[in-house]
Short mmCIF file of C-alpha atoms and ligand atoms in Angstrom, two decimals:
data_model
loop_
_atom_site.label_atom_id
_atom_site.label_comp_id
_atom_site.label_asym_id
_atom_site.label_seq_id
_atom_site.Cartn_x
_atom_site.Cartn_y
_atom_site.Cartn_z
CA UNK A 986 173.77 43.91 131.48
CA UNK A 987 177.03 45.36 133.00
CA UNK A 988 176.42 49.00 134.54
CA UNK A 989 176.23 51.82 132.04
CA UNK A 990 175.17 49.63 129.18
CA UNK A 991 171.68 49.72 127.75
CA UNK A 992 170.01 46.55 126.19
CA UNK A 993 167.43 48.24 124.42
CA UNK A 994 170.59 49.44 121.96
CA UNK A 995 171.38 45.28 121.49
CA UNK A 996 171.27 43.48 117.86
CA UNK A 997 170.65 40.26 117.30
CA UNK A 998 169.24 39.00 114.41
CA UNK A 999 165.86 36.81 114.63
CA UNK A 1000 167.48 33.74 113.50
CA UNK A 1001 170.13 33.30 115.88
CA UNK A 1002 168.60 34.13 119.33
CA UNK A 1003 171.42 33.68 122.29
CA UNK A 1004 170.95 30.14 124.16
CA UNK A 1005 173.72 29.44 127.06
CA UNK A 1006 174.56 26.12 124.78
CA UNK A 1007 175.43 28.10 121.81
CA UNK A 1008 177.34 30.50 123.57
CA UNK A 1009 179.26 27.84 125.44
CA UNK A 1010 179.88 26.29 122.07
CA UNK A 1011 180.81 29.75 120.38
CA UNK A 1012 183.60 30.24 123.29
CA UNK A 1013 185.01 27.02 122.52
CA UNK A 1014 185.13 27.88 118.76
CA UNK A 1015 186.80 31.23 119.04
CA UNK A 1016 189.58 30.20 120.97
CA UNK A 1017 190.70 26.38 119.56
CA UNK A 1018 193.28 26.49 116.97
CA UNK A 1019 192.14 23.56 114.95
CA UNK A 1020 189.50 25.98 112.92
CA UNK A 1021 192.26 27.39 110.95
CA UNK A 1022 193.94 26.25 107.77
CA UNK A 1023 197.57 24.73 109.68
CA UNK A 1024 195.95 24.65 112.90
CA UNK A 1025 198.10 27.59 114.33
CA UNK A 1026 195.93 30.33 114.81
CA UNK A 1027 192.23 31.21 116.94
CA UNK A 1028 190.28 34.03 116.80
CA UNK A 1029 192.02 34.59 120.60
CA UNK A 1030 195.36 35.49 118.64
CA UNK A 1031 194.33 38.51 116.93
CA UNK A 1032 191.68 39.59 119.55
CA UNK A 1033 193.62 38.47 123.23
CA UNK A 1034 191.43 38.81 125.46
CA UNK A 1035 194.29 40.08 128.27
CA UNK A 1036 194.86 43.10 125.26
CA UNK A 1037 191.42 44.41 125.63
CA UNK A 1038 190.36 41.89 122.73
CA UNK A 1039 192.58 43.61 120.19
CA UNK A 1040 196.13 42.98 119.35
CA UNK A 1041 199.18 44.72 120.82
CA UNK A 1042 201.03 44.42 117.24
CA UNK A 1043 200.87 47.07 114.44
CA UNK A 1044 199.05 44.46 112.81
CA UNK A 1045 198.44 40.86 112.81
CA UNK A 1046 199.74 37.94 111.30
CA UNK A 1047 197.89 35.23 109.45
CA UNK A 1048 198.21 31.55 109.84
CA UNK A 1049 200.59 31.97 106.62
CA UNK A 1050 203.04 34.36 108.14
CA UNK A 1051 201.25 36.92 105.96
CA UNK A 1052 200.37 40.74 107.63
CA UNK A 1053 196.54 42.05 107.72
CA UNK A 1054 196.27 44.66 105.97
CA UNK A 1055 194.56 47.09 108.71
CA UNK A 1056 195.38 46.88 112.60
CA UNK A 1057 193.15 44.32 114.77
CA UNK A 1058 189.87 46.41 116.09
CA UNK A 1059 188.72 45.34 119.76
CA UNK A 1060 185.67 43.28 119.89
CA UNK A 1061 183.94 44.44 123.00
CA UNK A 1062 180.11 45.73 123.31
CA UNK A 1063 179.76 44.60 119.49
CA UNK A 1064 176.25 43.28 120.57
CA UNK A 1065 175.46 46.98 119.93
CA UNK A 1066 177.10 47.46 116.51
CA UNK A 1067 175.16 46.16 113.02
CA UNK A 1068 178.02 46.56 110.10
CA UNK A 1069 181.43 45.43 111.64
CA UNK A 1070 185.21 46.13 110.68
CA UNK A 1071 187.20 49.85 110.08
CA UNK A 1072 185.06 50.47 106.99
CA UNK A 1073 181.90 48.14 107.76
CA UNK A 1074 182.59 45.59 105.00
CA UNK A 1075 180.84 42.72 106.89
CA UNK A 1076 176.78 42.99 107.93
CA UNK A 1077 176.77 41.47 110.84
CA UNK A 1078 178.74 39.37 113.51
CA UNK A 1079 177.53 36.06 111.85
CA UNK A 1080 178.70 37.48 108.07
CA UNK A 1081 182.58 38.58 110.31
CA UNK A 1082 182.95 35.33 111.51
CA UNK A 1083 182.25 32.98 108.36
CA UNK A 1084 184.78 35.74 106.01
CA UNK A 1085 187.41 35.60 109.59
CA UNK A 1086 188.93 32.33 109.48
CA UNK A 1087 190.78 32.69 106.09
CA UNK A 1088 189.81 29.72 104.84
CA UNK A 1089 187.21 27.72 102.95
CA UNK A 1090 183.60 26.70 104.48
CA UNK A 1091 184.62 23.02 103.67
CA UNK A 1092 188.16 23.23 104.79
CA UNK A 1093 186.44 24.49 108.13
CA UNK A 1094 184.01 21.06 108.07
CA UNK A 1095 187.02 19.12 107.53
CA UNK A 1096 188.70 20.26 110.09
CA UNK A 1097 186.09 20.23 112.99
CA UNK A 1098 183.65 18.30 111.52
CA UNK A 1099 185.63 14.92 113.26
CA UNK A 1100 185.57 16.07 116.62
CA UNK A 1101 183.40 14.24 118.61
CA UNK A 1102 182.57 16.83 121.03
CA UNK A 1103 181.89 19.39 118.60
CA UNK A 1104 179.41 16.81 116.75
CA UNK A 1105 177.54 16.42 120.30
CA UNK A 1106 177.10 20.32 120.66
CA UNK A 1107 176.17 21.15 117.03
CA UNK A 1108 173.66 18.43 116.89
CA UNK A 1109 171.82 20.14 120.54
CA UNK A 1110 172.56 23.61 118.79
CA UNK A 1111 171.62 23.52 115.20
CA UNK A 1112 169.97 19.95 114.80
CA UNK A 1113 172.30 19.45 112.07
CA UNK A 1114 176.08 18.50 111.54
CA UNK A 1115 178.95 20.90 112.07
CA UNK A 1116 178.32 23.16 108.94
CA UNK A 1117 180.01 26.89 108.62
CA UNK A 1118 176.28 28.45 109.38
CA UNK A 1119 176.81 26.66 112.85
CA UNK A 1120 180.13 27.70 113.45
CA UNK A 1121 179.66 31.61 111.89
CA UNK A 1122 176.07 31.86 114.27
CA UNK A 1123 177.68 30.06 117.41
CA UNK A 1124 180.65 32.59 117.18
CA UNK A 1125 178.78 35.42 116.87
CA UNK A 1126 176.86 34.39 119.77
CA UNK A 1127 179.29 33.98 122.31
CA UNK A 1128 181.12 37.85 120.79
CA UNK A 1129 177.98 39.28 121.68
CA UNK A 1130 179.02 38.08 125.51
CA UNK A 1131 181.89 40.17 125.01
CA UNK A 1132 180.77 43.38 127.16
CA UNK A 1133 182.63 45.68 128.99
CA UNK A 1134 180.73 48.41 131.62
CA UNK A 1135 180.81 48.86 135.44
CA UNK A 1136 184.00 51.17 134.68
CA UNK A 1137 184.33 54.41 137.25
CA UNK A 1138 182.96 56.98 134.47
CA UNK A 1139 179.72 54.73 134.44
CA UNK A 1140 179.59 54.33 138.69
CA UNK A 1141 180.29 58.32 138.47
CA UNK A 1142 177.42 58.09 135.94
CA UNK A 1143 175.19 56.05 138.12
CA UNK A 1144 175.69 58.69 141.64
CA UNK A 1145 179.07 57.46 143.18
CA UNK A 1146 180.80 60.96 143.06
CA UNK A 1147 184.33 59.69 144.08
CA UNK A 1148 184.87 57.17 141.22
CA UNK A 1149 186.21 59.86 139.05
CA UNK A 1150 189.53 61.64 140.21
CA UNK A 1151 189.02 65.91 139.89
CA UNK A 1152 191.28 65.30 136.97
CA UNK A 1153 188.99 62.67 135.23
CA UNK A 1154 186.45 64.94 135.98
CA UNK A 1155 187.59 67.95 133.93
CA UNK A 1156 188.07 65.44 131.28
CA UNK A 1157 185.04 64.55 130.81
CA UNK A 1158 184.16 68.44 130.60
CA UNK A 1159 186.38 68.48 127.90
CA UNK A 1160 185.67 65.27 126.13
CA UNK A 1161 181.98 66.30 126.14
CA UNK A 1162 182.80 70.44 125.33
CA UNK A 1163 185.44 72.03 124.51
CA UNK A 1164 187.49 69.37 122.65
CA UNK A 1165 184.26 67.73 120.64
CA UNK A 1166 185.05 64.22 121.29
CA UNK A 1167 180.84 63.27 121.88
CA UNK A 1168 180.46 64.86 118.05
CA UNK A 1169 181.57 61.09 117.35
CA UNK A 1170 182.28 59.07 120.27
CA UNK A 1171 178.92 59.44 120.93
CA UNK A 1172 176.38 57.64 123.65
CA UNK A 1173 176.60 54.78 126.49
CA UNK A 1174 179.09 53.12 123.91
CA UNK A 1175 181.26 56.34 122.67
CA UNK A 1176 180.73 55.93 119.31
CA UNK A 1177 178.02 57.00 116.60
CA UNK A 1178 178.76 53.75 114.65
CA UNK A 1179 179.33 55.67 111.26
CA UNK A 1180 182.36 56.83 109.41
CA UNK A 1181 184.71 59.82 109.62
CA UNK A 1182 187.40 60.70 108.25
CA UNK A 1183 190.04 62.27 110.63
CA UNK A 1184 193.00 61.79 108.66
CA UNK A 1185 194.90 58.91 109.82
CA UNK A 1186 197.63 57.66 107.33
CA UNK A 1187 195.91 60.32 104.91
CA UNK A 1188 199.65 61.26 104.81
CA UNK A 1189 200.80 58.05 103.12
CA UNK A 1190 201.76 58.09 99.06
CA UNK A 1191 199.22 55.24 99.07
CA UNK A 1192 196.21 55.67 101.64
CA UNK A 1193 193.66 53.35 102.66
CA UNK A 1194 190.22 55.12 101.73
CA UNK A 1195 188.84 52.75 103.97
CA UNK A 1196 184.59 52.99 103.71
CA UNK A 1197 185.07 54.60 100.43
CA UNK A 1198 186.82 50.98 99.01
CA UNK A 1199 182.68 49.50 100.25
CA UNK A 1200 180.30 52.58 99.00
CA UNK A 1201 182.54 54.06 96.09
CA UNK A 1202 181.50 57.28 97.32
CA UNK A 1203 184.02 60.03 97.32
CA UNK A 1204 182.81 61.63 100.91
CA UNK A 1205 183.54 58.37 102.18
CA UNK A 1206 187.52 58.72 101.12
CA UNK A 1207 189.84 57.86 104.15
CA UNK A 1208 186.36 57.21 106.69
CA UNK A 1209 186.52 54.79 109.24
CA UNK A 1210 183.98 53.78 111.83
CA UNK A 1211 184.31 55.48 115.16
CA UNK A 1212 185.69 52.58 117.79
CA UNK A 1213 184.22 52.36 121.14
CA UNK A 1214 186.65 53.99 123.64
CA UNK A 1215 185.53 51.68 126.16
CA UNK A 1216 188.19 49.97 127.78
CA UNK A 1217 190.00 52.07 125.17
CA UNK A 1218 193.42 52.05 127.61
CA UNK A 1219 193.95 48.42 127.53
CA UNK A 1220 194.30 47.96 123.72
CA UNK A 1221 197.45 50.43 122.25
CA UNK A 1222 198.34 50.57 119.36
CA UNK A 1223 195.17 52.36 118.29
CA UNK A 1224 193.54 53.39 114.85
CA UNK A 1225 192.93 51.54 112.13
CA UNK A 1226 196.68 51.41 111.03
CA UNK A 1227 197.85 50.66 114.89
CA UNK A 1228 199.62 53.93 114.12
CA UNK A 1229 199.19 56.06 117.43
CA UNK A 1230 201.60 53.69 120.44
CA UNK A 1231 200.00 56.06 123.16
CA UNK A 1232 196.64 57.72 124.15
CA UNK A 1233 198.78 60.79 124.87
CA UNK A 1234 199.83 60.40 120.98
CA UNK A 1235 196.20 60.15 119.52
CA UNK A 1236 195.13 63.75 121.74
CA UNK A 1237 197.89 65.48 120.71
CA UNK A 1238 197.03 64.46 116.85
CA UNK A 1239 193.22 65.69 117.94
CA UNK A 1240 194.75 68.84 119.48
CA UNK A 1241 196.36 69.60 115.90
CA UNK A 1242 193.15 69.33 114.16
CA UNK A 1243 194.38 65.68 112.79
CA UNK A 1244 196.10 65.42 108.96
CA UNK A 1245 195.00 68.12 106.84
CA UNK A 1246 193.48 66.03 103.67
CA UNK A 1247 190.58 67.28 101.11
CA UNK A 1248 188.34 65.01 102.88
CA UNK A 1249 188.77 66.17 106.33
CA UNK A 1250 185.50 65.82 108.70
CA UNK A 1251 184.50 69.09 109.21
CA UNK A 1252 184.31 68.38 113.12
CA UNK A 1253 188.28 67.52 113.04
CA UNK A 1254 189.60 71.19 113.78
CA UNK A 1255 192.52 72.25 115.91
CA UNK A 1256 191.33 72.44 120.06
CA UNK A 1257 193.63 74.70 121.38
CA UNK A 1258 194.15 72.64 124.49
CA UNK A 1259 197.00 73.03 126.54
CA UNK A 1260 198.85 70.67 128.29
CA UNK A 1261 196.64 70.16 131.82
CA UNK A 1262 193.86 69.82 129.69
CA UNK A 1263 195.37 66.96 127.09
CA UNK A 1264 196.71 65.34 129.87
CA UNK A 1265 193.01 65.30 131.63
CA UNK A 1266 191.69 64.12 128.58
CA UNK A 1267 194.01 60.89 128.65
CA UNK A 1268 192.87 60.26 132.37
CA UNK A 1269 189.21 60.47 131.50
CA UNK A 1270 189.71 57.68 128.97
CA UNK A 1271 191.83 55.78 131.46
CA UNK A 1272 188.42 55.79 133.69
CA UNK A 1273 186.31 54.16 130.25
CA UNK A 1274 188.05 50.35 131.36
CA UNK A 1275 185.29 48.24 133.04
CA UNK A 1276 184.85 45.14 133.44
CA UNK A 1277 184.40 42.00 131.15
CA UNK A 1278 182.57 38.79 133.15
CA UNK A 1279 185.45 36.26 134.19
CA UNK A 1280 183.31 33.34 132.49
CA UNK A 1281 183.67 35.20 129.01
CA UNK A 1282 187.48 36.33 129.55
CA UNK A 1283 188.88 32.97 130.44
CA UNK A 1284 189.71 29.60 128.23
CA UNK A 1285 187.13 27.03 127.83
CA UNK A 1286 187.98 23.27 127.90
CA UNK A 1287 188.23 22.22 124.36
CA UNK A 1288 186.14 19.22 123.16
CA UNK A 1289 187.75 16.11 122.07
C1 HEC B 452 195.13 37.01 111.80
C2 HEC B 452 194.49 37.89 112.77
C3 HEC B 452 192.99 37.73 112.98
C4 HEC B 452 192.31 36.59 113.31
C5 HEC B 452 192.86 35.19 113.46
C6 HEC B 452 190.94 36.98 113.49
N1 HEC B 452 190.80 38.34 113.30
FE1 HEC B 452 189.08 39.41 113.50
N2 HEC B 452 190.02 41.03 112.77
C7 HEC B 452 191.36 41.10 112.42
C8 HEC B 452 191.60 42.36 111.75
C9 HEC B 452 192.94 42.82 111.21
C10 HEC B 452 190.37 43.04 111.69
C11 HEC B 452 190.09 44.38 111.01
C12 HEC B 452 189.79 44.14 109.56
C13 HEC B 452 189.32 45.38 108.83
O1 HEC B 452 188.58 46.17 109.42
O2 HEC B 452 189.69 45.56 107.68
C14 HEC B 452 189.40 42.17 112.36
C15 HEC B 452 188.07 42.51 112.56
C16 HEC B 452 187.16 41.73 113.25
C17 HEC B 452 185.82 42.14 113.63
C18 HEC B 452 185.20 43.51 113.42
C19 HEC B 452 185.21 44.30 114.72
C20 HEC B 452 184.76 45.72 114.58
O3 HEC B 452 184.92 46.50 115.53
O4 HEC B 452 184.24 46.12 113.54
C21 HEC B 452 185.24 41.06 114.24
C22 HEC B 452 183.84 41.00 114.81
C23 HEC B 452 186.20 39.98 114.23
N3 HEC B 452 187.37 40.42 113.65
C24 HEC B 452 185.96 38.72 114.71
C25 HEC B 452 186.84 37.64 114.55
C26 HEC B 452 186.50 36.24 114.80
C27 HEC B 452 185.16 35.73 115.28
C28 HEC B 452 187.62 35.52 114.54
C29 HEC B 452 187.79 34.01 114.57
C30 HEC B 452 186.97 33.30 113.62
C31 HEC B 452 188.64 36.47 114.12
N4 HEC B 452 188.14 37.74 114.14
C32 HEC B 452 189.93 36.10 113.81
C33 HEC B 452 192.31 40.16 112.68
C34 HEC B 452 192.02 38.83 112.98
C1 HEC B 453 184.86 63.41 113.45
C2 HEC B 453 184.61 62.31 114.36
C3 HEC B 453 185.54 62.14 115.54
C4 HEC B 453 185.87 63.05 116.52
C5 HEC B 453 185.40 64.49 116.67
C6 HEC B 453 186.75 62.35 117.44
N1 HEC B 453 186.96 61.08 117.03
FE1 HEC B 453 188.16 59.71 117.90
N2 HEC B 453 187.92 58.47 116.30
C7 HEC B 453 187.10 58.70 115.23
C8 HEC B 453 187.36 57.74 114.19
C9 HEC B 453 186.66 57.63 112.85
C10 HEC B 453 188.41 56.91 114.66
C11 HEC B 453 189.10 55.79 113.90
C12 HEC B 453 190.02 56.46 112.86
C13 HEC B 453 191.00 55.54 112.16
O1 HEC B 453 191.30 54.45 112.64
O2 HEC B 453 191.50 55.97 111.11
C14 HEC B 453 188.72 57.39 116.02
C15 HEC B 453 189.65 56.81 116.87
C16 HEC B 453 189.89 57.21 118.17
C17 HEC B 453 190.73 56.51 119.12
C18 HEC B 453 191.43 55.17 118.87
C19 HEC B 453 190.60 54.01 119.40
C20 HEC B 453 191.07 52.65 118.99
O3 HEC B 453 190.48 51.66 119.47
O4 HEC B 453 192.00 52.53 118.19
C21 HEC B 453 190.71 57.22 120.28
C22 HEC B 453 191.44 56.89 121.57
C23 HEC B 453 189.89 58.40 120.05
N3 HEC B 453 189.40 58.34 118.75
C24 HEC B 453 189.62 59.39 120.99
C25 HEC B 453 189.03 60.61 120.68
C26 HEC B 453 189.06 61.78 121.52
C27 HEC B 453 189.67 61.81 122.90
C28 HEC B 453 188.44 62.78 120.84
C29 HEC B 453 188.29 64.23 121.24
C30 HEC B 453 189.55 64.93 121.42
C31 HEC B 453 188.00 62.22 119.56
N4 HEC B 453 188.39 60.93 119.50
C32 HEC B 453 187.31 62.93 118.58
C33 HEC B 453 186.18 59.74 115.12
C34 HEC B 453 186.24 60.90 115.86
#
């Protein structure tokens, strides 16, 4: 476990325990192009791993040409995160990754279910064929890889004074007092893994109402879940609607008390923070990037 993570915060479900095989074969999935419907896309093009594992568009594009309908969320440290996506439609990893590919379970078979390599792996995995089970499990298996730690707020964390700049410092006095940030961005992974709504794009005719469009549940109007901010600087655009181009951007929407709407958290209020202090705020998130493990960040060979 990288520094300043803790495993005892880790879910993985009982019937897909994490083997070195089936993470090798999960890597391989995520990034080859032949899972999806023309063969154009990977799970790698939305989520690039040089981005910080999210996109650097407003939003993505589907094999089709076709927009997402919400930005692309970054997948580190998801090993600690149950419901997944801006308003937690999907239960788990394993549930994400059989609704991702935009396509059909059998199309998926059809596709990968030839490959000869693939057959070899699922077969020493599973026991079985290639079947969408495999392919959702082995995915979610190798995302759960995905973790980023070791940053300088965690060696600051862990004793080694220096790794945060004075600046940084008062940051993190800030993040943690006077401007609120922990109410939310809570723990070793900066978030409380629940839904708020701070009024992004609550200023639209038509808003997304986000976890409200899963529970029905007017409180839950315009609520997202909280992101990690870990590695947080390495993935603009941010927020659900890849609104906000610049971490300067999303404190000074903070420091305003975000967009007035009737479902407003209650812990969304104006800061009062002047300049020095929003601009200490933006180098204490710059210290969150750590450090993902060069066997998960770079390309497998593809099976043939
Ligand atoms: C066309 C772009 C695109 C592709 C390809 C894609 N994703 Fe995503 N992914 C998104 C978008 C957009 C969201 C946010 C959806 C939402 O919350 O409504 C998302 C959300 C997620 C999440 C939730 C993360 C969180 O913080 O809650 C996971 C996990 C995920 N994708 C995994 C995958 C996997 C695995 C693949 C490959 C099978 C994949 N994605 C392929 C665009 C993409
Ligand atoms: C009431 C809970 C709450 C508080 C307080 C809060 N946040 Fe957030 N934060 C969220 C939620 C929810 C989102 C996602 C909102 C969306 O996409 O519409 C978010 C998104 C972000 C993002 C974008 C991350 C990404 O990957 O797109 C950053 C950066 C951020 N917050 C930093 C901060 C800072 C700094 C503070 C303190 C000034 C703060 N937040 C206070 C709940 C909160």
């Amino acid at each position: 476990m990288p520094l300043g993570l803790q495993a005892q915060a880790a879910f993985v479900p009982a019937d897909n325990p994490l083997t070195p095989e089936k993470i090798a074969l999960g890597k391989q999935l995520f990034w080859d192009k032949r899972w999806s419907r023309n063969g154009t896309i990977a799970c790698v093009s939305c989520h690039d791993p040089a981005h910080g594992w999210a996109d650097a568009r407003t939003v993505s594009l589907r094999f089709d040409g076709t927009p997402t309908p919400r930005h692309s969320p970054t997948l580190v440290n998801r090993l600690f995160s149950d419901t997944q996506q801006w308003a937690g439609t999907r239960t788990s990893l394993e549930d994400q990754a059989m609704k991702a590919s935009d396509q059909t379970p059998e199309l998926l078979v059809k596709n990968l279910g030839p490959i000869e390599g693939y057959r070899v792996q699922f077969q020493k995995v599973f026991g079985t064929g290639v079947t969408p089970e495999g392919v959702a499990k082995a995915m979610a298996a190798y995302e759960r890889t995905i973790l980023s730690g070791n940053s300088p707020y965690d060696r600051f964390r862990a004793g080694d004074e220096k790794a945060l700049s004075p600046a940084a410092r008062r940051g993190l006095t800030l993040f943690e007092g006077k401007a609120r940030c922990v109410t939310c961005h809570a723990g070793f992974n900066f978030t409380d893994e629940t839904y708020h709504n701070i009024g992004v794009g609550m200023n639209r005719e038509k808003p997304d109402l986000g976890r409200f469009t899963v529970t029905k549940r007017d409180e839950h109007k315009g609520a997202f879940k909280t992101p990690t901010l870990r590695d947080v600087a390495k993935r603009p655009p941010f927020m659900h609607d890849g609104s906000m181009t610049s971490l300067a951007q999303v404190i000074a929407f903070y420091n305003e008390g975000g967009v007035k709407n009737e479902w407003l958290s209650g812990d969304v209020k104006p800061l009062g923070l002047n300049a020095t202090e929003m601009a200490d705020l933006v180098v204490f998130l710059e210290s969150l990037t750590g450090e993902v493990a060069r066997e998960v960040t770079s390309p497998p060979e593809f099976p043939k």
